[in-house]
CSV table of C-alpha atoms in Angstrom, one decimal:
chain,number,residue,atom,x,y,z
C,1,MET,CA,24.4,95.3,246.1
C,2,LEU,CA,24.0,91.5,246.1
C,3,ILE,CA,26.5,89.4,248.4
C,4,PRO,CA,28.2,86.8,246.2
C,5,THR,CA,27.6,83.3,247.2
C,6,LEU,CA,30.3,81.3,249.0
C,7,PRO,CA,31.9,78.4,247.2
C,8,PRO,CA,30.7,75.0,248.4
C,9,ARG,CA,32.7,73.8,251.5
C,10,ALA,CA,34.7,70.8,250.8
C,11,ARG,CA,33.1,67.9,252.6
C,12,GLY,CA,35.0,65.7,254.9
C,13,ARG,CA,34.9,61.8,255.0
C,14,THR,CA,31.5,60.3,256.0
C,15,SER,CA,31.1,58.1,259.0
C,16,VAL,CA,31.0,55.1,256.9
C,17,GLN,CA,34.4,56.0,255.3
C,18,VAL,CA,35.9,56.8,258.8
C,19,PHE,CA,34.7,53.4,260.1
C,20,LEU,CA,36.1,51.4,257.0
C,21,THR,CA,39.4,53.2,257.3
C,22,SER,CA,39.6,52.2,261.0
C,23,LEU,CA,38.5,48.7,260.2
C,24,HIS,CA,41.3,48.4,257.6
C,25,ALA,CA,43.9,50.0,259.8
C,26,PHE,CA,43.0,47.5,262.8
C,27,MET,CA,43.1,44.4,260.5
C,28,LEU,CA,46.6,45.3,259.5
C,29,ARG,CA,47.5,46.0,262.9
C,30,GLU,CA,46.1,42.7,264.3
C,31,LEU,CA,47.8,40.7,261.6
C,32,LYS,CA,51.0,42.2,262.5
C,33,ASN,CA,50.5,41.7,266.2
C,34,GLN,CA,49.3,38.2,265.8
C,35,PHE,CA,51.6,36.8,263.3
C,36,GLY,CA,54.2,39.3,262.5
C,37,ARG,CA,56.2,38.6,265.7
C,38,LEU,CA,55.8,35.1,265.8
C,39,GLN,CA,57.2,33.1,263.0
C,40,THR,CA,55.2,30.1,263.9
C,41,GLY,CA,51.8,32.0,264.1
C,42,TYR,CA,50.3,30.7,260.9
C,43,PHE,CA,51.4,27.1,261.8
C,44,TRP,CA,49.4,27.2,265.0
C,45,ALA,CA,46.5,28.5,263.3
C,46,PHE,CA,46.4,25.4,261.3
C,47,ALA,CA,47.6,23.1,264.0
C,48,GLU,CA,44.6,23.7,266.3
C,49,PRO,CA,41.7,22.4,264.1
C,50,ALA,CA,44.2,19.7,262.5
C,51,ALA,CA,44.8,18.3,266.0
C,52,MET,CA,41.1,18.1,266.8
C,53,VAL,CA,40.3,16.5,263.5
C,54,ALA,CA,43.2,14.0,264.2
C,55,ILE,CA,42.0,13.2,267.5
C,56,PHE,CA,38.4,12.6,266.6
C,57,THR,CA,39.4,10.6,263.5
C,58,ILE,CA,41.6,8.3,265.6
C,59,LEU,CA,38.8,7.8,268.2
C,60,HIS,CA,36.4,7.1,265.5
C,61,ALA,CA,38.8,4.5,264.0
C,62,VAL,CA,39.2,2.9,267.4
C,63,ILE,CA,35.6,2.9,268.1
C,64,ARG,CA,34.1,1.7,264.6
C,65,GLY,CA,37.1,0.3,263.2
C,66,GLY,CA,39.4,1.4,260.1
C,67,HIS,CA,38.1,4.0,258.1
C,68,ALA,CA,34.4,3.5,258.5
C,69,PRO,CA,32.5,6.1,256.5
C,70,LEU,CA,30.0,8.7,258.2
C,71,TYR,CA,27.2,9.3,255.8
C,72,GLY,CA,29.1,8.0,253.0
C,73,ASP,CA,32.1,10.2,253.2
C,74,SER,CA,35.4,9.9,254.9
C,75,PRO,CA,35.4,10.7,258.7
C,76,ILE,CA,38.2,13.2,258.0
C,77,ILE,CA,35.8,15.2,255.8
C,78,PHE,CA,33.0,14.8,258.6
C,79,PHE,CA,35.4,16.1,261.3
C,80,VAL,CA,37.0,18.9,259.4
C,81,PHE,CA,33.6,20.3,258.6
C,82,GLY,CA,32.7,20.1,262.3
C,83,ALA,CA,36.0,21.4,263.7
C,84,VAL,CA,36.5,24.4,261.4
C,85,PRO,CA,33.0,26.0,261.7
C,86,TYR,CA,33.1,25.5,265.4
C,87,PHE,CA,36.4,27.4,265.6
C,88,ILE,CA,35.1,30.2,263.4
C,89,PHE,CA,32.3,30.6,266.1
C,90,THR,CA,34.4,30.4,269.1
C,91,HIS,CA,37.2,32.3,267.9
C,92,CYS,CA,34.9,35.3,267.0
C,93,VAL,CA,33.6,35.0,270.7
C,94,GLN,CA,37.1,34.9,272.2
C,95,ARG,CA,38.8,37.5,270.0
C,96,ALA,CA,36.2,40.1,271.0
C,97,GLN,CA,36.9,39.7,274.7
C,98,GLY,CA,39.2,42.1,276.4
C,99,VAL,CA,39.3,44.9,273.7
C,100,CYS,CA,38.1,47.7,275.9
C,101,GLU,CA,40.5,47.0,278.8
C,102,SER,CA,43.6,46.3,276.8
C,103,LEU,CA,43.3,49.1,274.0
C,104,ASN,CA,41.5,51.7,276.3
C,105,GLY,CA,44.2,54.3,275.4
C,106,LEU,CA,43.3,54.2,271.7
C,107,PHE,CA,39.9,55.2,272.3
C,108,ASN,CA,40.9,58.6,273.3
C,109,TYR,CA,41.0,59.3,269.4
C,110,ARG,CA,37.7,60.1,268.4
C,111,GLN,CA,37.4,58.2,265.0
C,112,ILE,CA,38.4,55.0,266.9
C,113,LYS,CA,35.6,52.7,268.6
C,114,PRO,CA,35.7,49.4,270.2
C,115,VAL,CA,33.6,47.8,267.6
C,116,ASP,CA,36.2,48.6,265.0
C,117,VAL,CA,38.7,46.3,266.8
C,118,VAL,CA,36.2,43.6,267.6
C,119,LEU,CA,35.0,43.4,263.8
C,120,ALA,CA,38.7,43.6,262.7
C,121,ARG,CA,39.8,40.6,265.1
C,122,CYS,CA,36.8,38.6,264.0
C,123,ILE,CA,37.1,39.0,260.3
C,124,ILE,CA,40.9,38.0,260.4
C,125,ASP,CA,40.2,34.9,262.4
C,126,ALA,CA,37.3,33.8,260.2
C,127,LEU,CA,39.4,34.4,257.1
C,128,LEU,CA,42.4,32.5,258.4
C,129,LEU,CA,40.0,29.6,259.3
C,130,LEU,CA,38.7,29.7,255.8
C,131,GLY,CA,42.2,29.6,254.5
C,132,VAL,CA,42.8,26.6,256.7
C,133,THR,CA,39.7,24.7,255.2
C,134,LEU,CA,41.1,25.4,251.7
C,135,ILE,CA,44.6,23.8,252.8
C,136,PHE,CA,42.7,20.9,254.0
C,137,LEU,CA,40.6,20.5,251.0
C,138,ALA,CA,43.8,21.0,248.6
C,139,GLY,CA,45.7,18.3,250.7
C,140,TRP,CA,42.6,16.0,250.3
C,141,VAL,CA,42.4,16.3,246.7
C,142,TRP,CA,46.3,16.1,246.3
C,143,LEU,CA,46.1,12.9,248.1
C,144,GLY,CA,43.7,11.5,245.3
C,145,GLU,CA,40.7,11.4,247.4
C,146,PRO,CA,37.2,12.2,246.0
C,147,LEU,CA,35.6,15.7,246.9
C,148,ARG,CA,32.3,16.7,246.2
C,149,ILE,CA,30.7,19.6,247.8
C,150,GLN,CA,27.0,19.0,247.7
C,151,ASP,CA,25.8,22.6,248.1
C,152,PRO,CA,28.6,25.3,247.9
C,153,LEU,CA,26.2,28.2,248.7
C,154,LEU,CA,24.7,26.5,251.8
C,155,LEU,CA,28.3,25.9,252.8
C,156,LEU,CA,29.2,29.7,252.5
C,157,ALA,CA,25.9,30.6,254.0
C,158,SER,CA,26.2,28.6,257.0
C,159,MET,CA,29.9,29.6,257.7
C,160,PHE,CA,28.9,33.2,257.4
C,161,SER,CA,26.0,32.6,259.9
C,162,LEU,CA,28.4,31.1,262.2
C,163,PHE,CA,30.7,34.1,262.0
C,164,VAL,CA,27.8,36.5,262.6
C,165,LEU,CA,26.7,34.6,265.6
C,166,GLY,CA,30.0,34.5,267.2
C,167,THR,CA,30.7,38.2,266.5
C,168,SER,CA,27.5,39.3,268.0
C,169,LEU,CA,27.8,36.9,271.0
C,170,GLY,CA,31.5,38.1,271.6
C,171,LEU,CA,30.4,41.9,271.3
C,172,LEU,CA,27.5,41.2,273.6
C,173,PHE,CA,29.9,39.3,276.2
C,174,GLU,CA,32.3,42.2,275.8
C,175,VAL,CA,29.8,45.1,276.4
C,176,TYR,CA,28.0,43.7,279.4
C,177,GLY,CA,31.1,42.1,280.8
C,178,THR,CA,33.0,45.3,280.9
C,179,VAL,CA,30.4,47.2,282.3
C,180,PHE,CA,29.2,44.6,284.8
C,181,GLN,CA,32.4,42.6,285.6
C,182,ASP,CA,30.7,40.0,287.7
C,183,LEU,CA,29.1,38.7,284.5
C,184,LYS,CA,32.4,37.7,282.9
C,185,LYS,CA,32.3,34.4,285.0
C,186,VAL,CA,28.8,33.7,283.8
C,187,PHE,CA,29.9,34.1,280.3
C,188,GLY,CA,33.0,32.0,280.7
C,189,LEU,CA,30.6,29.2,282.1
C,190,ILE,CA,28.3,29.5,279.2
C,191,MET,CA,31.1,29.0,276.7
C,192,ARG,CA,32.7,26.0,278.4
C,193,PRO,CA,30.5,23.2,277.3
C,194,MET,CA,30.1,24.5,273.8
C,195,LEU,CA,32.6,21.8,272.5
C,196,PHE,CA,30.2,19.1,273.5
C,197,ILE,CA,26.7,20.8,272.6
C,198,SER,CA,27.6,22.1,269.3
C,199,GLY,CA,27.8,19.1,267.2
C,200,VAL,CA,31.5,19.1,266.4
C,201,PHE,CA,31.8,15.3,266.6
C,202,TYR,CA,28.0,14.2,265.9
C,203,THR,CA,25.2,15.4,264.0
C,204,ILE,CA,21.6,16.3,265.2
C,205,GLU,CA,20.3,13.0,263.6
C,206,MET,CA,22.7,11.0,266.1
C,207,VAL,CA,21.2,12.7,269.2
C,208,PRO,CA,18.4,10.9,271.0
C,209,GLN,CA,15.1,12.5,270.6
C,210,ASN,CA,14.5,13.2,274.2
C,211,LEU,CA,18.0,15.1,274.3
C,212,ARG,CA,17.6,16.8,270.9
C,213,VAL,CA,14.8,19.0,272.1
C,214,TYR,CA,17.3,20.6,274.6
C,215,LEU,CA,20.3,20.8,272.2
C,216,LEU,CA,18.4,22.5,269.4
C,217,TRP,CA,18.3,25.6,271.6
C,218,ASN,CA,21.9,26.1,270.7
C,219,PRO,CA,22.2,28.1,267.4
C,220,ALA,CA,25.8,27.1,266.9
C,221,LEU,CA,24.5,23.4,266.6
C,222,HIS,CA,22.3,24.5,263.8
C,223,GLY,CA,25.1,26.3,261.9
C,224,ILE,CA,27.6,23.3,262.3
C,225,ASP,CA,25.0,20.8,261.0
C,226,LEU,CA,24.0,22.9,258.1
C,227,VAL,CA,27.7,23.1,257.1
C,228,ARG,CA,27.6,19.2,257.3
C,229,ASP,CA,24.4,19.1,255.1
C,230,ALA,CA,26.2,21.2,252.5
C,231,VAL,CA,29.1,18.8,252.3
C,232,LEU,CA,27.8,15.2,253.1
C,233,HIS,CA,26.0,13.6,250.3
C,234,GLY,CA,24.3,11.0,252.7
C,235,TYR,CA,23.0,13.4,255.4
C,236,THR,CA,20.1,15.9,255.3
C,237,SER,CA,20.1,18.2,258.3
C,238,PRO,CA,16.9,19.0,260.3
C,239,ALA,CA,18.6,22.2,261.5
C,240,SER,CA,16.9,25.5,260.8
C,241,MET,CA,18.6,28.4,259.0
C,242,SER,CA,15.6,30.6,260.1
C,243,TYR,CA,16.2,29.9,263.7
C,244,LEU,CA,19.9,30.5,263.3
C,245,TRP,CA,19.4,34.1,261.8
C,246,LEU,CA,16.7,34.8,264.5
C,247,MET,CA,19.3,34.4,267.0
C,248,ASN,CA,21.8,36.3,265.0
C,249,PHE,CA,19.4,39.2,264.9
C,250,VAL,CA,18.4,39.0,268.6
C,251,LEU,CA,22.2,38.9,269.9
C,252,ALA,CA,23.2,41.4,267.3
C,253,PHE,CA,20.4,43.8,268.4
C,254,SER,CA,21.2,43.2,272.1
C,255,ALA,CA,24.9,43.7,271.5
C,256,LEU,CA,24.6,46.9,269.6
C,257,SER,CA,22.0,48.3,271.9
C,258,GLY,CA,24.1,47.8,275.0
C,259,TYR,CA,27.1,49.0,272.9
C,260,ARG,CA,25.2,52.4,272.2
C,261,ARG,CA,23.9,52.6,275.7
C,262,TYR,CA,27.1,52.0,277.4
C,263,LEU,CA,29.7,53.5,274.9
C,264,SER,CA,30.9,56.1,277.3
C,265,GLN,CA,31.7,53.4,280.0
C,266,LEU,CA,33.5,51.1,277.4
C,267,ILE,CA,36.0,54.0,276.3
């Protein structure tokens, strides 16, 4: 007598589906925590880059006088597309910090991993800053000022590259800073001079040749300069997208390798 075959077992969710579900849930959670309780949360998200643009524009006007253009465009456009990409990079680094310590209790659930929270936080901040950019541009057009994006694809690619760079570096700092506590001070020292060496208020072309050799080791400088190349009609950047993505791969590989190696210590 032949034994009848059993019906096929219903398959559960795949690891990718579990990951996407966790990511979506944490994005909603972070939105509520970051902006749901504080009514002025969205205002401050806009105010930070706006304040930096205003300060640099005023300094530029004082030094060069009036509204002297930079590479044929308004200094406001020049500084907006320096400040916003810089904040995309640094916010991703900062938002990845403290995940393992502050949310340690949640990792008792098998489906929830630290990388889910890191990605959710970084994606929210990046999307928010892209929204800030659109508000700037809409206000600029509403004032009747000309706006011509030279290379929209390069602009999006450069912004995305800075997002990947910040997320990879943030995850790297979080993994090794959690496992080796003394490294947190070193990571803090690394980030402090970033405002001055990442091209927020200057281009690579403005840097003297003897200093340029050292500054070009900073991948964030390449990303921000490529953003300006995409926007400013009078500027062609010597930055390298290849070098930026090489550093992205190196940092992402180092971060994910450490994450896999020390996952049991992180949770």
